[in-house]
Coordinates of C-alpha atoms and ligand atoms in Angstrom, one line a residue:
X1 CA -4.9 33.8 223.4
X2 CA -6.8 36.7 224.7
X3 CA -8.7 39.9 223.0
X4 CA -7.1 42.4 225.5
X5 CA -9.7 45.0 223.3
X6 CA -12.0 44.6 220.5
X7 CA -9.9 43.3 217.8
X8 CA -6.5 43.3 219.7
X9 CA -5.3 39.5 220.3
X10 CA -2.3 38.2 222.4
X11 CA -0.4 35.2 222.1
X12 CA 2.1 34.4 224.7
X13 CA 5.3 32.8 223.3
X14 CA 7.8 30.9 225.7
X15 CA 11.2 30.1 225.8
X16 CA 13.0 27.6 227.9
X17 CA 16.5 28.8 227.4
X18 CA 16.9 32.2 228.1
X19 CA 16.4 34.2 231.3
X20 CA 13.3 36.0 229.6
X21 CA 11.0 33.5 229.7
X22 CA 8.3 34.6 228.1
X23 CA 6.9 37.3 225.5
X24 CA 3.5 38.7 224.2
X25 CA 2.7 38.6 220.6
X26 CA 0.0 41.2 219.4
X27 CA -2.3 40.7 216.7
X28 CA -4.5 43.0 215.0
X29 CA -6.0 41.4 212.3
X30 CA -6.9 43.4 208.9
X31 CA -10.4 44.1 207.7
X32 CA -11.3 41.6 205.0
X33 CA -8.6 41.8 202.2
X34 CA -6.7 44.0 204.1
X35 CA -3.3 43.6 205.8
X36 CA -2.8 42.7 209.5
X37 CA -0.6 43.8 211.7
X38 CA 1.4 41.4 214.3
X39 CA 3.8 43.3 217.0
X40 CA 7.0 41.8 217.4
X41 CA 8.4 38.3 215.7
X42 CA 9.5 36.4 219.0
X43 CA 12.2 33.9 220.1
X44 CA 13.8 32.1 217.2
X45 CA 12.4 28.9 217.9
X46 CA 10.5 26.3 216.1
X47 CA 8.3 25.9 218.8
X48 CA 7.5 29.4 219.1
X49 CA 7.0 29.6 215.0
X50 CA 4.3 26.5 215.4
X51 CA 2.2 28.1 217.7
X52 CA 2.1 31.4 215.7
X53 CA 1.4 29.4 212.5
X54 CA -1.6 28.2 214.4
X55 CA -2.5 31.5 215.3
X56 CA -2.5 33.0 211.8
X57 CA -4.3 30.1 210.2
X58 CA -7.0 30.4 212.5
X59 CA -7.4 34.2 211.6
X60 CA -6.7 33.5 207.6
X61 CA -4.0 35.8 207.8
X62 CA -1.6 34.8 205.0
X63 CA 2.3 36.0 205.0
X64 CA 1.8 38.4 202.0
X65 CA -0.7 40.0 203.8
X66 CA 1.1 40.3 207.4
X67 CA 2.9 43.6 208.5
X68 CA 5.2 42.8 211.6
X69 CA 6.2 45.9 213.5
X70 CA 9.6 45.3 215.1
X71 CA 9.6 47.7 218.3
X72 CA 13.5 46.9 218.8
X73 CA 16.4 44.4 217.8
X74 CA 16.6 42.0 220.5
X75 CA 16.7 38.2 220.4
X76 CA 13.0 37.4 222.0
X77 CA 11.6 40.6 219.8
X78 CA 13.1 39.8 216.5
X79 CA 14.4 36.0 216.8
X80 CA 12.0 34.9 214.3
X81 CA 12.2 38.1 211.8
X82 CA 14.1 36.5 209.1
X83 CA 12.0 33.7 209.2
X84 CA 8.7 35.6 208.5
X85 CA 10.4 37.8 206.3
X86 CA 11.2 34.7 203.9
X87 CA 7.8 33.6 204.1
X88 CA 6.4 37.3 202.4
X89 CA 5.6 39.2 205.3
X90 CA 6.7 42.6 205.4
X91 CA 8.3 43.9 208.1
X92 CA 8.5 47.6 210.0
X93 CA 11.8 48.6 212.6
X94 CA 13.4 51.8 213.0
X95 CA 16.8 51.7 211.3
X96 CA 18.7 53.0 214.3
X97 CA 18.2 49.7 216.0
X98 CA 20.6 48.7 213.5
X99 CA 23.4 51.4 213.8
X100 CA 26.1 48.8 215.4
X101 CA 26.5 45.6 214.3
X102 CA 27.4 44.1 217.5
X103 CA 26.1 44.6 221.1
X104 CA 27.7 43.2 224.0
X105 CA 24.5 42.3 225.6
X106 CA 22.9 40.4 222.3
X107 CA 24.6 38.7 219.4
X108 CA 22.9 40.7 216.4
X109 CA 23.8 38.7 213.2
X110 CA 24.9 41.1 210.6
X111 CA 28.2 42.2 208.3
X112 CA 30.8 43.5 210.6
X113 CA 29.6 42.0 213.7
X114 CA 33.0 39.6 214.3
X115 CA 35.1 42.5 213.6
X116 CA 33.1 45.3 215.7
X117 CA 32.9 42.3 218.7
X118 CA 36.9 42.8 219.8
X119 CA 36.8 46.4 220.2
X120 CA 33.6 46.5 222.2
X121 CA 34.6 43.8 224.5
X122 CA 38.1 45.8 224.9
X123 CA 36.0 48.8 225.5
X124 CA 34.5 47.0 228.7
X125 CA 37.8 45.5 230.1
X126 CA 37.4 42.0 228.5
X127 CA 40.5 40.8 226.7
X128 CA 42.4 37.9 225.8
X129 CA 45.2 39.2 227.7
X130 CA 43.2 40.6 231.0
X131 CA 40.2 38.1 231.3
X132 CA 41.3 35.1 229.2
X133 CA 38.5 32.8 230.9
X134 CA 35.6 35.6 229.7
X135 CA 37.4 36.2 226.4
X136 CA 37.1 32.4 226.0
X137 CA 33.3 32.5 226.7
X138 CA 32.6 35.1 223.9
X139 CA 34.4 33.1 221.7
X140 CA 32.5 30.0 222.8
X141 CA 29.4 31.7 221.9
X142 CA 30.6 32.7 218.1
X143 CA 31.8 29.5 217.5
X144 CA 28.0 27.8 218.7
X145 CA 26.2 30.6 216.4
X146 CA 28.1 29.8 213.5
X147 CA 27.5 25.9 213.8
X148 CA 24.5 25.3 215.8
X149 CA 21.9 27.4 214.1
X150 CA 19.3 26.6 217.0
X151 CA 21.5 29.4 219.2
X152 CA 18.3 31.3 220.6
X153 CA 20.3 34.8 221.4
X154 CA 21.5 35.3 217.8
X155 CA 19.4 37.4 215.4
X156 CA 19.6 36.3 211.7
X157 CA 19.5 39.2 209.4
X158 CA 16.7 40.3 207.5
X159 CA 15.0 42.8 205.2
X160 CA 12.9 45.7 206.4
X161 CA 10.9 48.8 205.9
X162 CA 12.8 51.3 207.7
X163 CA 10.2 53.8 210.0
X164 CA 10.6 57.0 211.8
X165 CA 8.6 58.4 214.6
X166 CA 5.3 59.9 213.7
X167 CA 4.5 57.6 211.0
X168 CA 0.9 56.1 210.1
X169 CA 0.1 52.6 210.5
X170 CA -4.0 51.3 209.9
X171 CA -5.2 48.0 210.7
X172 CA -8.8 47.0 211.1
X173 CA -10.5 49.6 213.0
X174 CA -7.3 51.4 214.6
X175 CA -5.0 53.7 213.3
X176 CA -1.5 53.7 215.1
X177 CA 1.3 56.2 214.9
X178 CA 4.8 55.1 216.0
X179 CA 6.7 56.6 219.0
X180 CA 10.0 57.1 220.0
X181 CA 10.5 55.0 223.6
X182 CA 14.4 55.2 223.9
X183 CA 16.0 53.8 227.2
X184 CA 15.7 50.0 226.8
X185 CA 17.5 50.4 223.7
X186 CA 18.3 53.7 221.6
X187 CA 15.9 53.3 218.7
X188 CA 13.1 51.4 220.5
X189 CA 9.5 52.3 219.1
X190 CA 5.8 51.9 219.9
X191 CA 2.7 51.8 218.3
X192 CA -0.1 54.3 219.6
X193 CA -3.9 54.9 218.8
X194 CA -4.3 58.6 220.0
X195 CA -8.2 58.4 219.5
X196 CA -8.9 54.9 221.1
X197 CA -5.9 55.2 224.0
X198 CA -4.0 52.1 223.3
X199 CA -0.1 51.9 223.4
X200 CA 1.9 48.9 222.7
X201 CA 4.9 50.1 224.6
X202 CA 7.0 46.8 224.4
X203 CA 10.0 46.7 226.9
X204 CA 9.8 50.7 227.7
X205 CA 8.0 50.4 231.0
X206 CA 7.2 46.3 232.5
X207 CA 5.2 45.6 235.5
X208 CA 7.5 44.2 238.2
X209 CA 10.6 44.2 236.2
X210 CA 13.5 46.8 236.0
X211 CA 14.1 46.7 232.0
X212 CA 17.5 46.4 231.1
X213 CA 19.0 50.0 229.6
X214 CA 22.0 48.3 227.8
X215 CA 24.9 50.1 226.1
X216 CA 28.5 49.3 225.3
X217 CA 28.8 52.5 223.3
X218 CA 30.2 56.0 224.7
X219 CA 27.8 59.0 224.4
X220 CA 24.7 57.5 223.5
X221 CA 23.4 59.2 226.7
X222 CA 20.7 56.4 227.1
X223 CA 20.1 56.4 230.7
X224 CA 19.4 60.0 230.4
X225 CA 17.3 59.6 227.4
X226 CA 15.1 56.8 228.9
X227 CA 14.6 58.9 231.9
X228 CA 13.3 61.7 229.8
X229 CA 11.5 59.1 227.8
X230 CA 9.5 58.0 231.2
X231 CA 8.4 61.0 232.2
X232 CA 7.2 61.9 229.2
X233 CA 5.4 58.5 229.1
X234 CA 3.9 59.2 232.5
X235 CA 1.8 62.1 231.2
X236 CA 1.1 61.0 227.3
X237 CA -0.2 57.5 228.5
X238 CA -1.1 57.5 231.7
X239 CA -5.2 57.2 230.8
X240 CA -4.0 54.7 228.0
X241 CA -5.0 50.9 227.9
X242 CA -0.9 50.1 228.3
X243 CA 0.3 46.6 226.6
X244 CA 4.1 45.8 227.2
X245 CA 5.5 43.0 225.7
X246 CA 6.2 41.2 229.2
X247 CA 3.8 40.7 232.0
X248 CA 0.3 41.9 232.5
X249 CA -0.7 45.2 231.1
X250 CA -0.1 48.2 233.2
X251 CA -2.5 49.9 235.4
X252 CA -0.6 52.3 237.6
X253 CA 1.6 54.0 234.8
X254 CA 3.2 56.5 237.2
X255 CA 3.7 53.8 239.8
X256 CA 5.6 51.7 237.8
X257 CA 7.7 54.2 235.8
X258 CA 8.5 55.8 239.2
X259 CA 9.8 52.8 240.3
X260 CA 12.1 52.0 237.5
X261 CA 13.4 55.7 237.8
X262 CA 14.5 55.3 241.8
X263 CA 15.7 51.7 241.1
X264 CA 18.1 53.4 238.6
X265 CA 18.8 56.2 240.7
X266 CA 20.0 54.0 243.4
X267 CA 22.1 52.1 241.1
X268 CA 24.1 54.9 239.9
X269 CA 24.5 56.3 243.1
X270 CA 26.0 52.8 244.1
X271 CA 28.1 53.3 241.5
X272 CA 29.5 56.3 242.2
X273 CA 30.3 55.2 245.9
X274 CA 32.0 52.3 244.1
X275 CA 34.3 55.0 242.4
X276 CA 34.7 56.7 245.3
X277 CA 35.9 54.1 247.2
X278 CA 38.2 52.7 244.9
X279 CA 40.8 55.1 244.8
X280 CA 41.7 53.8 241.2
X281 CA 40.9 53.7 237.9
X282 CA 38.3 50.6 237.2
X283 CA 37.2 49.0 233.9
X284 CA 33.4 48.7 233.5
X285 CA 33.5 44.8 234.1
X286 CA 35.2 45.4 237.2
X287 CA 32.2 48.1 238.2
X288 CA 29.8 45.8 237.4
X289 CA 31.0 42.9 239.3
X290 CA 30.9 44.8 242.1
X291 CA 28.0 46.6 241.8
X292 CA 25.8 43.2 240.9
X293 CA 27.4 41.2 243.4
X294 CA 29.2 38.9 240.5
X295 CA 31.8 36.6 240.9
X296 CA 35.0 37.6 238.8
X297 CA 34.3 34.7 236.4
X298 CA 31.2 33.2 235.5
X299 CA 30.6 29.7 236.9
X300 CA 28.3 28.6 234.3
X301 CA 26.1 30.0 231.2
X302 CA 23.2 31.4 233.2
X303 CA 26.2 33.4 235.2
X304 CA 27.6 34.7 232.1
X305 CA 24.4 36.0 230.5
X306 CA 24.1 38.0 233.6
X307 CA 27.5 39.2 233.3
X308 CA 27.0 40.6 229.9
X309 CA 23.9 41.9 231.0
X310 CA 25.2 43.9 233.8
X311 CA 28.1 45.0 232.2
X312 CA 25.8 47.0 229.5
X313 CA 23.4 48.1 232.5
X314 CA 26.6 49.2 234.6
X315 CA 27.8 51.6 231.3
X316 CA 24.8 53.2 230.9
X317 CA 25.0 54.1 234.8
X318 CA 28.4 55.2 234.2
X319 CA 27.6 57.2 231.2
X320 CA 25.1 58.8 233.2
X321 CA 27.4 59.5 236.1
X322 CA 29.9 60.8 233.5
X323 CA 27.4 63.2 231.7
X324 CA 26.6 64.4 235.2
X325 CA 30.6 65.2 235.9
X326 CA 30.2 62.7 238.9
X327 CA 32.9 59.9 237.1
X328 CA 36.0 60.7 234.9
X329 CA 36.1 58.5 231.9
X330 CA 39.4 57.8 230.5
X331 CA 40.8 55.4 227.9
X332 CA 43.7 53.3 227.7
X333 CA 44.5 50.8 224.9
X334 CA 41.3 50.8 223.8
X335 CA 39.4 50.0 227.3
X336 CA 37.6 52.7 229.2
X337 CA 38.5 53.3 232.7
X338 CA 36.4 55.4 235.1
X339 CA 37.4 57.0 238.4
X340 CA 35.7 59.3 241.0
X341 CA 36.5 63.0 240.7
X342 CA 37.0 63.3 244.1
X343 CA 39.4 60.6 244.9
Ligands
LIG1 ZN1 12.0 41.8 225.3

């Protein structure tokens, strides 16, 4: 554990199962008798829970005096949310993170996810008749989530207090304001102390990584929203202590933001060229495999997880091209089909 700035502590939790191997959980202990803040809940593992139990105990923070601000609903950030809620902690999250029951990338275990899943997968070009092997891999994940409770990608349901942008949350000597950070997810939010110039920016900007802009729903303009949000980020938080959930605090905000933007512009340009040369309609899954050099059928679990991610990423890029009139989007039997406006 390190103290990043007086009264703000950082705990690193590790996962040995997933492609994301670590997350940083920030803790702002409250003043005597007051509530304390934890930013994000961490991976759903006994090991991670044990680490946090020790830390909370060392600070003398009881669960009924603990507030957890969940920046977005991904498994590394919300995996243990239900566990803390059951122990009496108060959770905060933007309800926009719950607007869909199922997302291709992460298994959000809530009502309706099993009903929504076939439709979402069909939309991306994954069907029992067209891509039976990949379909079966998704079904296998469902079976594992329902039988093996240790499935790390699942997010068990939890109760929380809904938050929106501009709300104030004060802990210790800090007064944070909830700020929208659209892009990595639709409703991601951070916490910003205007006076002390500190921001918990979750996965909006990460040094050395291009955060996934993952969507499998049409007309959410996620990549476009990410670009707009990053532009604002660059100006608003450039002189702040920027604390992301992964990797090191960000020193050169402009450089990190520009690298992410250029990487997405490169990728959308490549995807545009794939469509231009195809001379036919393609599914999102087909475009994704070409854009990311993936085999048509994943060979193991790691490749399967990567495929889920690149499908979501590709869909965001395709939607961006569609918004810019650089791609045509059609739909046949529930599957989105993409083609170039020039071919
Ligand atoms: Zn994350």
